[in-house]
PDB file of C-alpha atoms and ligand atoms in Angstrom:
ATOM      1  CA  UNK A   9     -67.780  11.780  88.680  1.00  0.00           C
ATOM      2  CA  UNK A  10     -68.801  12.067  92.318  1.00  0.00           C
ATOM      3  CA  UNK A  11     -66.428   9.453  93.707  1.00  0.00           C
ATOM      4  CA  UNK A  12     -65.381   9.672  97.316  1.00  0.00           C
ATOM      5  CA  UNK A  13     -62.579  12.278  97.124  1.00  0.00           C
ATOM      6  CA  UNK A  14     -60.192  10.373  99.393  1.00  0.00           C
ATOM      7  CA  UNK A  15     -60.746   6.936  97.890  1.00  0.00           C
ATOM      8  CA  UNK A  16     -57.847   5.620  95.783  1.00  0.00           C
ATOM      9  CA  UNK A  17     -57.976   6.478  92.101  1.00  0.00           C
ATOM     10  CA  UNK A  18     -60.003   3.773  90.418  1.00  0.00           C
ATOM     11  CA  UNK A  19     -57.108   2.795  88.138  1.00  0.00           C
ATOM     12  CA  UNK A  20     -57.454  -0.600  86.447  1.00  0.00           C
ATOM     13  CA  UNK A  21     -56.636  -3.596  88.632  1.00  0.00           C
ATOM     14  CA  UNK A  22     -54.189  -6.008  86.938  1.00  0.00           C
ATOM     15  CA  UNK A  23     -55.873  -9.381  87.206  1.00  0.00           C
ATOM     16  CA  UNK A  24     -54.160 -12.079  85.145  1.00  0.00           C
ATOM     17  CA  UNK A  25     -54.886 -11.346  81.493  1.00  0.00           C
ATOM     18  CA  UNK A  26     -57.594  -8.845  82.486  1.00  0.00           C
ATOM     19  CA  UNK A  27     -57.487  -5.188  83.554  1.00  0.00           C
ATOM     20  CA  UNK A  28     -60.454  -4.527  85.820  1.00  0.00           C
ATOM     21  CA  UNK A  29     -61.936  -1.061  85.591  1.00  0.00           C
ATOM     22  CA  UNK A  30     -63.093  -0.187  89.104  1.00  0.00           C
ATOM     23  CA  UNK A  31     -64.769   3.086  88.115  1.00  0.00           C
ATOM     24  CA  UNK A  32     -68.049   1.365  88.946  1.00  0.00           C
ATOM     25  CA  UNK A  33     -68.434  -1.312  91.607  1.00  0.00           C
ATOM     26  CA  UNK A  34     -67.919  -4.803  90.195  1.00  0.00           C
ATOM     27  CA  UNK A  35     -70.127  -7.750  91.035  1.00  0.00           C
ATOM     28  CA  UNK A  36     -68.400 -10.987  92.022  1.00  0.00           C
ATOM     29  CA  UNK A  37     -70.845 -13.898  91.803  1.00  0.00           C
ATOM     30  CA  UNK A  38     -70.355 -16.810  94.201  1.00  0.00           C
ATOM     31  CA  UNK A  39     -69.994 -20.414  93.011  1.00  0.00           C
ATOM     32  CA  UNK A  40     -69.718 -23.043  95.731  1.00  0.00           C
ATOM     33  CA  UNK A  41     -68.440 -26.388  94.478  1.00  0.00           C
ATOM     34  CA  UNK A  42     -69.368 -28.375  97.527  1.00  0.00           C
ATOM     35  CA  UNK A  43     -71.180 -31.716  97.350  1.00  0.00           C
ATOM     36  CA  UNK A  44     -74.942 -31.482  97.055  1.00  0.00           C
ATOM     37  CA  UNK A  45     -76.192 -33.591  99.945  1.00  0.00           C
ATOM     38  CA  UNK A  46     -79.568 -34.020  98.212  1.00  0.00           C
ATOM     39  CA  UNK A  47     -78.130 -35.577  95.072  1.00  0.00           C
ATOM     40  CA  UNK A  48     -76.020 -38.715  94.656  1.00  0.00           C
ATOM     41  CA  UNK A  49     -74.826 -37.755  91.180  1.00  0.00           C
ATOM     42  CA  UNK A  50     -71.239 -37.431  92.389  1.00  0.00           C
ATOM     43  CA  UNK A  51     -68.477 -35.148  91.171  1.00  0.00           C
ATOM     44  CA  UNK A  52     -69.682 -34.922  87.566  1.00  0.00           C
ATOM     45  CA  UNK A  53     -73.084 -33.673  88.689  1.00  0.00           C
ATOM     46  CA  UNK A  54     -71.521 -31.185  91.133  1.00  0.00           C
ATOM     47  CA  UNK A  55     -69.208 -29.905  88.381  1.00  0.00           C
ATOM     48  CA  UNK A  56     -72.053 -29.581  85.895  1.00  0.00           C
ATOM     49  CA  UNK A  57     -74.234 -27.756  88.414  1.00  0.00           C
ATOM     50  CA  UNK A  58     -71.426 -25.339  89.316  1.00  0.00           C
ATOM     51  CA  UNK A  59     -70.644 -24.598  85.668  1.00  0.00           C
ATOM     52  CA  UNK A  60     -74.325 -24.069  84.856  1.00  0.00           C
ATOM     53  CA  UNK A  61     -74.619 -21.734  87.835  1.00  0.00           C
ATOM     54  CA  UNK A  62     -71.549 -19.822  86.675  1.00  0.00           C
ATOM     55  CA  UNK A  63     -72.979 -19.376  83.175  1.00  0.00           C
ATOM     56  CA  UNK A  64     -76.257 -18.146  84.686  1.00  0.00           C
ATOM     57  CA  UNK A  65     -74.388 -15.631  86.848  1.00  0.00           C
ATOM     58  CA  UNK A  66     -72.481 -14.333  83.800  1.00  0.00           C
ATOM     59  CA  UNK A  67     -75.760 -14.031  81.900  1.00  0.00           C
ATOM     60  CA  UNK A  68     -77.185 -12.096  84.861  1.00  0.00           C
ATOM     61  CA  UNK A  69     -74.303  -9.614  84.729  1.00  0.00           C
ATOM     62  CA  UNK A  70     -71.563 -10.888  87.043  1.00  0.00           C
ATOM     63  CA  UNK A  71     -68.193  -9.195  86.386  1.00  0.00           C
ATOM     64  CA  UNK A  72     -66.151 -11.850  88.235  1.00  0.00           C
ATOM     65  CA  UNK A  73     -66.923 -15.404  89.402  1.00  0.00           C
ATOM     66  CA  UNK A  74     -65.557 -16.632  92.746  1.00  0.00           C
ATOM     67  CA  UNK A  75     -65.103 -20.417  92.761  1.00  0.00           C
ATOM     68  CA  UNK A  76     -64.623 -22.238  96.060  1.00  0.00           C
ATOM     69  CA  UNK A  77     -64.338 -25.924  96.985  1.00  0.00           C
ATOM     70  CA  UNK A  78     -64.206 -25.652 100.769  1.00  0.00           C
ATOM     71  CA  UNK A  79     -66.792 -23.927 102.923  1.00  0.00           C
ATOM     72  CA  UNK A  80     -65.351 -21.363 105.323  1.00  0.00           C
ATOM     73  CA  UNK A  81     -68.632 -20.767 107.128  1.00  0.00           C
ATOM     74  CA  UNK A  82     -68.457 -20.798 110.928  1.00  0.00           C
ATOM     75  CA  UNK A  83     -67.796 -24.348 112.134  1.00  0.00           C
ATOM     76  CA  UNK A  84     -67.063 -25.756 108.656  1.00  0.00           C
ATOM     77  CA  UNK A  85     -64.481 -28.543 108.461  1.00  0.00           C
ATOM     78  CA  UNK A  86     -61.375 -28.424 106.218  1.00  0.00           C
ATOM     79  CA  UNK A  87     -61.336 -30.332 102.913  1.00  0.00           C
ATOM     80  CA  UNK A  88     -58.246 -32.381 101.877  1.00  0.00           C
ATOM     81  CA  UNK A  89     -56.074 -30.883  99.125  1.00  0.00           C
ATOM     82  CA  UNK A  90     -56.777 -33.537  96.484  1.00  0.00           C
ATOM     83  CA  UNK A  91     -60.534 -33.303  97.076  1.00  0.00           C
ATOM     84  CA  UNK A  92     -60.468 -29.488  96.777  1.00  0.00           C
ATOM     85  CA  UNK A  93     -58.501 -29.739  93.510  1.00  0.00           C
ATOM     86  CA  UNK A  94     -60.970 -32.332  92.168  1.00  0.00           C
ATOM     87  CA  UNK A  95     -63.846 -29.983  92.938  1.00  0.00           C
ATOM     88  CA  UNK A  96     -62.557 -26.660  91.636  1.00  0.00           C
ATOM     89  CA  UNK A  97     -60.228 -27.391  88.692  1.00  0.00           C
ATOM     90  CA  UNK A  98     -62.875 -28.789  86.304  1.00  0.00           C
ATOM     91  CA  UNK A  99     -65.069 -25.758  87.032  1.00  0.00           C
ATOM     92  CA  UNK A 100     -62.218 -23.298  86.437  1.00  0.00           C
ATOM     93  CA  UNK A 101     -61.318 -25.087  83.186  1.00  0.00           C
ATOM     94  CA  UNK A 102     -64.913 -25.049  81.974  1.00  0.00           C
ATOM     95  CA  UNK A 103     -65.521 -21.347  82.746  1.00  0.00           C
ATOM     96  CA  UNK A 104     -62.097 -19.882  81.873  1.00  0.00           C
ATOM     97  CA  UNK A 105     -63.098 -19.197  78.261  1.00  0.00           C
ATOM     98  CA  UNK A 106     -66.315 -17.358  79.062  1.00  0.00           C
ATOM     99  CA  UNK A 107     -64.785 -13.864  79.042  1.00  0.00           C
ATOM    100  CA  UNK A 108     -65.167 -13.143  82.751  1.00  0.00           C
ATOM    101  CA  UNK A 109     -62.236 -13.239  85.190  1.00  0.00           C
ATOM    102  CA  UNK A 110     -62.362 -16.157  87.619  1.00  0.00           C
ATOM    103  CA  UNK A 111     -61.437 -15.907  91.269  1.00  0.00           C
ATOM    104  CA  UNK A 112     -60.238 -18.932  93.227  1.00  0.00           C
ATOM    105  CA  UNK A 113     -61.459 -18.985  96.818  1.00  0.00           C
ATOM    106  CA  UNK A 114     -58.747 -20.936  98.628  1.00  0.00           C
ATOM    107  CA  UNK A 115     -56.037 -20.647 101.267  1.00  0.00           C
ATOM    108  CA  UNK A 116     -54.022 -23.609  99.968  1.00  0.00           C
ATOM    109  CA  UNK A 117     -50.951 -22.657  97.896  1.00  0.00           C
ATOM    110  CA  UNK A 118     -51.266 -25.741  95.677  1.00  0.00           C
ATOM    111  CA  UNK A 119     -54.862 -24.853  94.799  1.00  0.00           C
ATOM    112  CA  UNK A 120     -53.914 -21.227  94.095  1.00  0.00           C
ATOM    113  CA  UNK A 121     -51.185 -22.224  91.666  1.00  0.00           C
ATOM    114  CA  UNK A 122     -53.176 -24.990  89.960  1.00  0.00           C
ATOM    115  CA  UNK A 123     -56.283 -22.817  89.579  1.00  0.00           C
ATOM    116  CA  UNK A 124     -54.356 -19.893  88.093  1.00  0.00           C
ATOM    117  CA  UNK A 125     -52.600 -22.320  85.721  1.00  0.00           C
ATOM    118  CA  UNK A 126     -56.072 -23.557  84.715  1.00  0.00           C
ATOM    119  CA  UNK A 127     -57.269 -20.011  83.956  1.00  0.00           C
ATOM    120  CA  UNK A 128     -58.156 -18.211  87.205  1.00  0.00           C
ATOM    121  CA  UNK A 129     -57.087 -14.539  87.464  1.00  0.00           C
ATOM    122  CA  UNK A 130     -57.700 -13.630  91.111  1.00  0.00           C
ATOM    123  CA  UNK A 131     -56.725 -15.370  94.350  1.00  0.00           C
ATOM    124  CA  UNK A 132     -59.307 -14.852  97.093  1.00  0.00           C
ATOM    125  CA  UNK A 133     -57.752 -15.976 100.372  1.00  0.00           C
ATOM    126  CA  UNK A 134     -59.703 -15.666 103.626  1.00  0.00           C
ATOM    127  CA  UNK A 135     -56.357 -16.227 105.424  1.00  0.00           C
ATOM    128  CA  UNK A 136     -54.724 -13.310 103.554  1.00  0.00           C
ATOM    129  CA  UNK A 137     -51.801 -15.479 102.300  1.00  0.00           C
ATOM    130  CA  UNK A 138     -50.706 -16.377 105.842  1.00  0.00           C
ATOM    131  CA  UNK A 139     -50.558 -20.152 105.276  1.00  0.00           C
ATOM    132  CA  UNK A 140     -47.044 -21.536 104.647  1.00  0.00           C
ATOM    133  CA  UNK A 141     -46.192 -21.193 100.947  1.00  0.00           C
ATOM    134  CA  UNK A 142     -49.190 -19.006 100.063  1.00  0.00           C
ATOM    135  CA  UNK A 143     -47.237 -15.772  99.501  1.00  0.00           C
ATOM    136  CA  UNK A 144     -44.778 -17.611  97.273  1.00  0.00           C
ATOM    137  CA  UNK A 145     -47.545 -19.343  95.313  1.00  0.00           C
ATOM    138  CA  UNK A 146     -49.361 -16.058  94.672  1.00  0.00           C
ATOM    139  CA  UNK A 147     -46.104 -14.273  93.805  1.00  0.00           C
ATOM    140  CA  UNK A 148     -45.407 -16.918  91.165  1.00  0.00           C
ATOM    141  CA  UNK A 149     -48.608 -15.931  89.341  1.00  0.00           C
ATOM    142  CA  UNK A 150     -49.884 -12.751  87.689  1.00  0.00           C
ATOM    143  CA  UNK A 151     -53.219 -12.986  89.491  1.00  0.00           C
ATOM    144  CA  UNK A 152     -54.769 -10.229  91.550  1.00  0.00           C
ATOM    145  CA  UNK A 153     -54.991 -11.040  95.261  1.00  0.00           C
ATOM    146  CA  UNK A 154     -57.783 -10.381  97.748  1.00  0.00           C
ATOM    147  CA  UNK A 155     -56.489 -10.173 101.324  1.00  0.00           C
ATOM    148  CA  UNK A 156     -59.236 -10.756 103.897  1.00  0.00           C
ATOM    149  CA  UNK A 157     -59.198 -10.159 107.639  1.00  0.00           C
ATOM    150  CA  UNK A 158     -60.317 -12.925 109.996  1.00  0.00           C
ATOM    151  CA  UNK A 159     -59.988 -13.212 113.764  1.00  0.00           C
ATOM    152  CA  UNK A 160     -59.367 -16.870 114.674  1.00  0.00           C
ATOM    153  CA  UNK A 161     -60.176 -19.723 112.287  1.00  0.00           C
ATOM    154  CA  UNK A 162     -63.505 -20.803 110.736  1.00  0.00           C
ATOM    155  CA  UNK A 163     -63.744 -23.468 113.453  1.00  0.00           C
ATOM    156  CA  UNK A 164     -63.383 -21.021 116.362  1.00  0.00           C
ATOM    157  CA  UNK A 165     -63.895 -17.494 115.050  1.00  0.00           C
ATOM    158  CA  UNK A 166     -67.442 -16.881 116.317  1.00  0.00           C
ATOM    159  CA  UNK A 167     -66.734 -18.173 119.849  1.00  0.00           C
ATOM    160  CA  UNK A 168     -65.843 -14.825 121.402  1.00  0.00           C
ATOM    161  CA  UNK A 169     -64.741 -12.151 118.911  1.00  0.00           C
ATOM    162  CA  UNK A 170     -63.049  -9.257 120.688  1.00  0.00           C
ATOM    163  CA  UNK A 171     -61.459  -5.980 119.570  1.00  0.00           C
ATOM    164  CA  UNK A 172     -60.508  -2.655 121.060  1.00  0.00           C
ATOM    165  CA  UNK A 173     -61.186  -0.652 117.869  1.00  0.00           C
ATOM    166  CA  UNK A 174     -62.284  -3.082 115.175  1.00  0.00           C
ATOM    167  CA  UNK A 175     -61.823  -0.644 112.246  1.00  0.00           C
ATOM    168  CA  UNK A 176     -58.310   0.329 113.364  1.00  0.00           C
ATOM    169  CA  UNK A 177     -57.283  -3.280 114.060  1.00  0.00           C
ATOM    170  CA  UNK A 178     -58.566  -4.569 110.721  1.00  0.00           C
ATOM    171  CA  UNK A 179     -56.799  -1.702 108.918  1.00  0.00           C
ATOM    172  CA  UNK A 180     -53.517  -2.426 110.737  1.00  0.00           C
ATOM    173  CA  UNK A 181     -53.767  -6.116 109.854  1.00  0.00           C
ATOM    174  CA  UNK A 182     -54.470  -5.415 106.172  1.00  0.00           C
ATOM    175  CA  UNK A 183     -51.585  -2.933 105.936  1.00  0.00           C
ATOM    176  CA  UNK A 184     -49.237  -5.546 107.430  1.00  0.00           C
ATOM    177  CA  UNK A 185     -50.427  -8.143 104.910  1.00  0.00           C
ATOM    178  CA  UNK A 186     -49.939  -5.673 102.024  1.00  0.00           C
ATOM    179  CA  UNK A 187     -46.376  -5.126 103.285  1.00  0.00           C
ATOM    180  CA  UNK A 188     -45.813  -8.899 103.478  1.00  0.00           C
ATOM    181  CA  UNK A 189     -47.070  -9.243  99.904  1.00  0.00           C
ATOM    182  CA  UNK A 190     -44.773  -6.502  98.648  1.00  0.00           C
ATOM    183  CA  UNK A 191     -41.803  -8.112 100.433  1.00  0.00           C
ATOM    184  CA  UNK A 192     -42.684 -11.384  98.664  1.00  0.00           C
ATOM    185  CA  UNK A 193     -42.786  -9.709  95.248  1.00  0.00           C
ATOM    186  CA  UNK A 194     -46.542  -9.129  94.914  1.00  0.00           C
ATOM    187  CA  UNK A 195     -46.987  -5.545  93.710  1.00  0.00           C
ATOM    188  CA  UNK A 196     -49.499  -3.517  95.722  1.00  0.00           C
ATOM    189  CA  UNK A 197     -51.252  -2.649  92.440  1.00  0.00           C
ATOM    190  CA  UNK A 198     -52.482  -6.280  92.358  1.00  0.00           C
ATOM    191  CA  UNK A 199     -53.997  -6.184  95.841  1.00  0.00           C
ATOM    192  CA  UNK A 200     -57.614  -5.832  96.981  1.00  0.00           C
ATOM    193  CA  UNK A 201     -58.477  -5.661 100.690  1.00  0.00           C
ATOM    194  CA  UNK A 202     -61.486  -7.041 102.555  1.00  0.00           C
ATOM    195  CA  UNK A 203     -62.568  -6.536 106.203  1.00  0.00           C
ATOM    196  CA  UNK A 204     -64.010 -10.070 106.304  1.00  0.00           C
ATOM    197  CA  UNK A 205     -67.584  -9.507 107.425  1.00  0.00           C
ATOM    198  CA  UNK A 206     -68.673 -12.362 109.690  1.00  0.00           C
ATOM    199  CA  UNK A 207     -65.179 -13.793 110.164  1.00  0.00           C
ATOM    200  CA  UNK A 208     -64.664 -13.431 113.923  1.00  0.00           C
ATOM    201  CA  UNK A 209     -67.050 -10.482 114.329  1.00  0.00           C
ATOM    202  CA  UNK A 210     -70.136  -9.801 116.422  1.00  0.00           C
ATOM    203  CA  UNK A 211     -73.101  -7.912 114.999  1.00  0.00           C
ATOM    204  CA  UNK A 212     -71.695  -4.704 116.512  1.00  0.00           C
ATOM    205  CA  UNK A 213     -68.262  -5.368 114.969  1.00  0.00           C
ATOM    206  CA  UNK A 214     -69.800  -5.935 111.530  1.00  0.00           C
ATOM    207  CA  UNK A 215     -71.826  -2.738 111.801  1.00  0.00           C
ATOM    208  CA  UNK A 216     -68.765  -0.754 112.921  1.00  0.00           C
ATOM    209  CA  UNK A 217     -66.827  -2.116 109.925  1.00  0.00           C
ATOM    210  CA  UNK A 218     -69.594  -1.254 107.472  1.00  0.00           C
ATOM    211  CA  UNK A 219     -69.742   2.280 108.858  1.00  0.00           C
ATOM    212  CA  UNK A 220     -65.939   2.526 108.847  1.00  0.00           C
ATOM    213  CA  UNK A 221     -65.199   1.124 105.373  1.00  0.00           C
ATOM    214  CA  UNK A 222     -64.001   4.555 104.220  1.00  0.00           C
ATOM    215  CA  UNK A 223     -61.328   4.564 106.913  1.00  0.00           C
ATOM    216  CA  UNK A 224     -60.111   1.139 105.763  1.00  0.00           C
ATOM    217  CA  UNK A 225     -60.009   2.287 102.123  1.00  0.00           C
ATOM    218  CA  UNK A 226     -58.057   5.419 103.028  1.00  0.00           C
ATOM    219  CA  UNK A 227     -55.826   3.577 105.510  1.00  0.00           C
ATOM    220  CA  UNK A 228     -54.808   0.830 103.077  1.00  0.00           C
ATOM    221  CA  UNK A 229     -54.959   2.812  99.841  1.00  0.00           C
ATOM    222  CA  UNK A 230     -56.359  -0.208  98.031  1.00  0.00           C
ATOM    223  CA  UNK A 231     -59.702  -1.144  96.432  1.00  0.00           C
ATOM    224  CA  UNK A 232     -62.022  -2.834  98.902  1.00  0.00           C
ATOM    225  CA  UNK A 233     -64.139  -5.962  98.428  1.00  0.00           C
ATOM    226  CA  UNK A 234     -67.215  -6.360 100.629  1.00  0.00           C
ATOM    227  CA  UNK A 235     -68.799  -9.754 101.295  1.00  0.00           C
ATOM    228  CA  UNK A 236     -72.029  -9.435 103.242  1.00  0.00           C
ATOM    229  CA  UNK A 237     -74.264 -11.547 101.025  1.00  0.00           C
ATOM    230  CA  UNK A 238     -76.826 -13.572 103.002  1.00  0.00           C
ATOM    231  CA  UNK A 239     -74.554 -13.634 106.060  1.00  0.00           C
ATOM    232  CA  UNK A 240     -75.694 -14.437 109.615  1.00  0.00           C
ATOM    233  CA  UNK A 241     -75.257 -10.843 110.730  1.00  0.00           C
ATOM    234  CA  UNK A 242     -78.021  -9.904 108.272  1.00  0.00           C
ATOM    235  CA  UNK A 243     -80.118 -12.777 109.604  1.00  0.00           C
ATOM    236  CA  UNK A 244     -79.734 -11.456 113.149  1.00  0.00           C
ATOM    237  CA  UNK A 245     -80.605  -7.885 112.141  1.00  0.00           C
ATOM    238  CA  UNK A 246     -83.665  -8.904 110.094  1.00  0.00           C
ATOM    239  CA  UNK A 247     -84.686 -12.009 112.107  1.00  0.00           C
ATOM    240  CA  UNK A 248     -84.536 -14.068 108.882  1.00  0.00           C
ATOM    241  CA  UNK A 249     -83.266 -17.573 109.651  1.00  0.00           C
ATOM    242  CA  UNK A 250     -83.204 -18.813 106.057  1.00  0.00           C
ATOM    243  CA  UNK A 251     -80.276 -17.323 104.100  1.00  0.00           C
ATOM    244  CA  UNK A 252     -82.460 -17.266 100.950  1.00  0.00           C
ATOM    245  CA  UNK A 253     -84.717 -14.749 102.742  1.00  0.00           C
ATOM    246  CA  UNK A 254     -81.823 -12.307 103.215  1.00  0.00           C
ATOM    247  CA  UNK A 255     -81.666 -10.956  99.647  1.00  0.00           C
ATOM    248  CA  UNK A 256     -83.137  -7.541 100.430  1.00  0.00           C
ATOM    249  CA  UNK A 257     -80.883  -7.170 103.477  1.00  0.00           C
ATOM    250  CA  UNK A 258     -77.914  -8.214 101.335  1.00  0.00           C
ATOM    251  CA  UNK A 259     -78.651  -5.594  98.687  1.00  0.00           C
ATOM    252  CA  UNK A 260     -79.254  -2.897 101.314  1.00  0.00           C
ATOM    253  CA  UNK A 261     -75.943  -3.619 103.035  1.00  0.00           C
ATOM    254  CA  UNK A 262     -74.126  -3.795  99.683  1.00  0.00           C
ATOM    255  CA  UNK A 263     -75.429  -0.320  98.812  1.00  0.00           C
ATOM    256  CA  UNK A 264     -74.106   1.055 102.091  1.00  0.00           C
ATOM    257  CA  UNK A 265     -70.785  -0.644 101.335  1.00  0.00           C
ATOM    258  CA  UNK A 266     -70.662   1.000  97.893  1.00  0.00           C
ATOM    259  CA  UNK A 267     -71.537   4.390  99.340  1.00  0.00           C
ATOM    260  CA  UNK A 268     -68.702   3.925 101.840  1.00  0.00           C
ATOM    261  CA  UNK A 269     -66.174   3.090  99.113  1.00  0.00           C
ATOM    262  CA  UNK A 270     -66.424  -0.647  98.295  1.00  0.00           C
ATOM    263  CA  UNK A 271     -65.337  -1.446  94.734  1.00  0.00           C
ATOM    264  CA  UNK A 272     -66.146  -5.169  94.507  1.00  0.00           C
ATOM    265  CA  UNK A 273     -69.258  -6.861  95.893  1.00  0.00           C
ATOM    266  CA  UNK A 274     -69.123 -10.625  96.563  1.00  0.00           C
ATOM    267  CA  UNK A 275     -72.721 -11.782  96.243  1.00  0.00           C
ATOM    268  CA  UNK A 276     -75.052 -14.721  95.661  1.00  0.00           C
ATOM    269  CA  UNK A 277     -77.835 -12.589  94.155  1.00  0.00           C
ATOM    270  CA  UNK A 278     -76.365 -11.038  91.020  1.00  0.00           C
ATOM    271  CA  UNK A 279     -79.553  -9.666  89.362  1.00  0.00           C
ATOM    272  CA  UNK A 280     -80.742  -7.834  92.487  1.00  0.00           C
ATOM    273  CA  UNK A 281     -77.250  -6.467  93.157  1.00  0.00           C
ATOM    274  CA  UNK A 282     -76.907  -5.294  89.560  1.00  0.00           C
ATOM    275  CA  UNK A 283     -80.150  -3.316  89.826  1.00  0.00           C
ATOM    276  CA  UNK A 284     -78.818  -1.652  92.967  1.00  0.00           C
ATOM    277  CA  UNK A 285     -75.529  -0.769  91.243  1.00  0.00           C
ATOM    278  CA  UNK A 286     -77.463   0.728  88.309  1.00  0.00           C
ATOM    279  CA  UNK A 287     -79.523   2.902  90.646  1.00  0.00           C
ATOM    280  CA  UNK A 288     -76.324   3.998  92.425  1.00  0.00           C
ATOM    281  CA  UNK A 289     -74.680   4.776  89.057  1.00  0.00           C
ATOM    282  CA  UNK A 290     -77.666   6.849  87.912  1.00  0.00           C
ATOM    283  CA  UNK A 291     -77.357   8.964  91.042  1.00  0.00           C
ATOM    284  CA  UNK A 292     -73.565   9.261  90.613  1.00  0.00           C
ATOM    285  CA  UNK A 293     -73.951  10.449  87.015  1.00  0.00           C
ATOM    286  CA  UNK A 294     -76.585  13.071  87.823  1.00  0.00           C
TER     287      UNK A 294
HETATM  288  C1  8Y7 B 301     -66.097 -13.980 102.136  1.00  0.00           C
HETATM  289  C2  8Y7 B 301     -65.209 -14.693 101.313  1.00  0.00           C
HETATM  290  C3  8Y7 B 301     -66.643 -16.078 102.208  1.00  0.00           C
HETATM  291  C4  8Y7 B 301     -65.917 -12.587 102.251  1.00  0.00           C
HETATM  292  C5  8Y7 B 301     -64.046 -12.782 100.747  1.00  0.00           C
HETATM  293  C6  8Y7 B 301     -69.934 -16.730 103.034  1.00  0.00           C
HETATM  294  C7  8Y7 B 301     -64.883 -17.080 100.679  1.00  0.00           C
HETATM  295  C8  8Y7 B 301     -68.727 -17.201 103.690  1.00  0.00           C
HETATM  296  N1  8Y7 B 301     -66.999 -14.869 102.668  1.00  0.00           N
HETATM  297  N2  8Y7 B 301     -64.199 -14.102 100.627  1.00  0.00           N
HETATM  298  N3  8Y7 B 301     -65.565 -15.997 101.373  1.00  0.00           N
HETATM  299  N4  8Y7 B 301     -64.876 -12.022 101.550  1.00  0.00           N
HETATM  300  N5  8Y7 B 301     -63.064 -12.153 100.093  1.00  0.00           N
HETATM  301  O1  8Y7 B 301     -70.954 -16.623 103.789  1.00  0.00           O
HETATM  302  O2  8Y7 B 301     -66.617 -11.864 102.982  1.00  0.00           O
HETATM  303  O3  8Y7 B 301     -69.986 -16.450 101.829  1.00  0.00           O
HETATM  304  S1  8Y7 B 301     -67.407 -17.615 102.580  1.00  0.00           S
END
């Protein structure tokens, strides 16, 4: 197979009761369990909608589902612990038996532990387990862990992002977080890294990271997850204000990410991304 010669061997990623084969890029479908401001159906309706969306994403070919109860978009406000648990746990419980590993998108240790106990197999933390208690909570599980880079916090990160060498700085950060995980008893074999597109980055920073993904993969020695789906940077490049109009840009950027070594793609648009992966695979196999 024509894999990037320097990229880490795509050995299976231990992920709870699953072993994820990263020989081809995996598609992580996004499920946001945040209140629908256009419906007054309450929590039951939000849960039902999230579960139905998850089943549709599995049907469309998602390899992993990422479930989140708090938006981390620029400017988003934090959600209290009990509210986040109320949002995500019923969705994790309902989807845990569907044969696809579930990822919990949270930075709160209590949510990590409760979600894994309810059936989640991957912890996706945009704060890279830096919150008090997060390393310990993850270490107490057998879940895989995605460590993401962010400069600042969701409330402030887009104010004035600044780097000397963004690829080098993100790599250094991720290596330090891998070391912190190992010191806390989280084996490096369980770890996935993520440059955090859009999290404290200008358009130029995001482009430099996309071009430099191979350096991050080689520098960290771990599989890389890329999350570019529908993000503002793609809106700025394409002049598309509505995120729903950024599907083609999302697929194009995901293909570049795959060509530069990404192994997991966090996306809203599973069918379009799957077609791209199939085209990429056909070229790899030839
Ligand atoms: C990412 C993410 C978001 C990402 C990882 C959005 C939760 C913002 N983006 N997690 N989460 N990587 N690992 O626009 O890029 O989807 S939320």
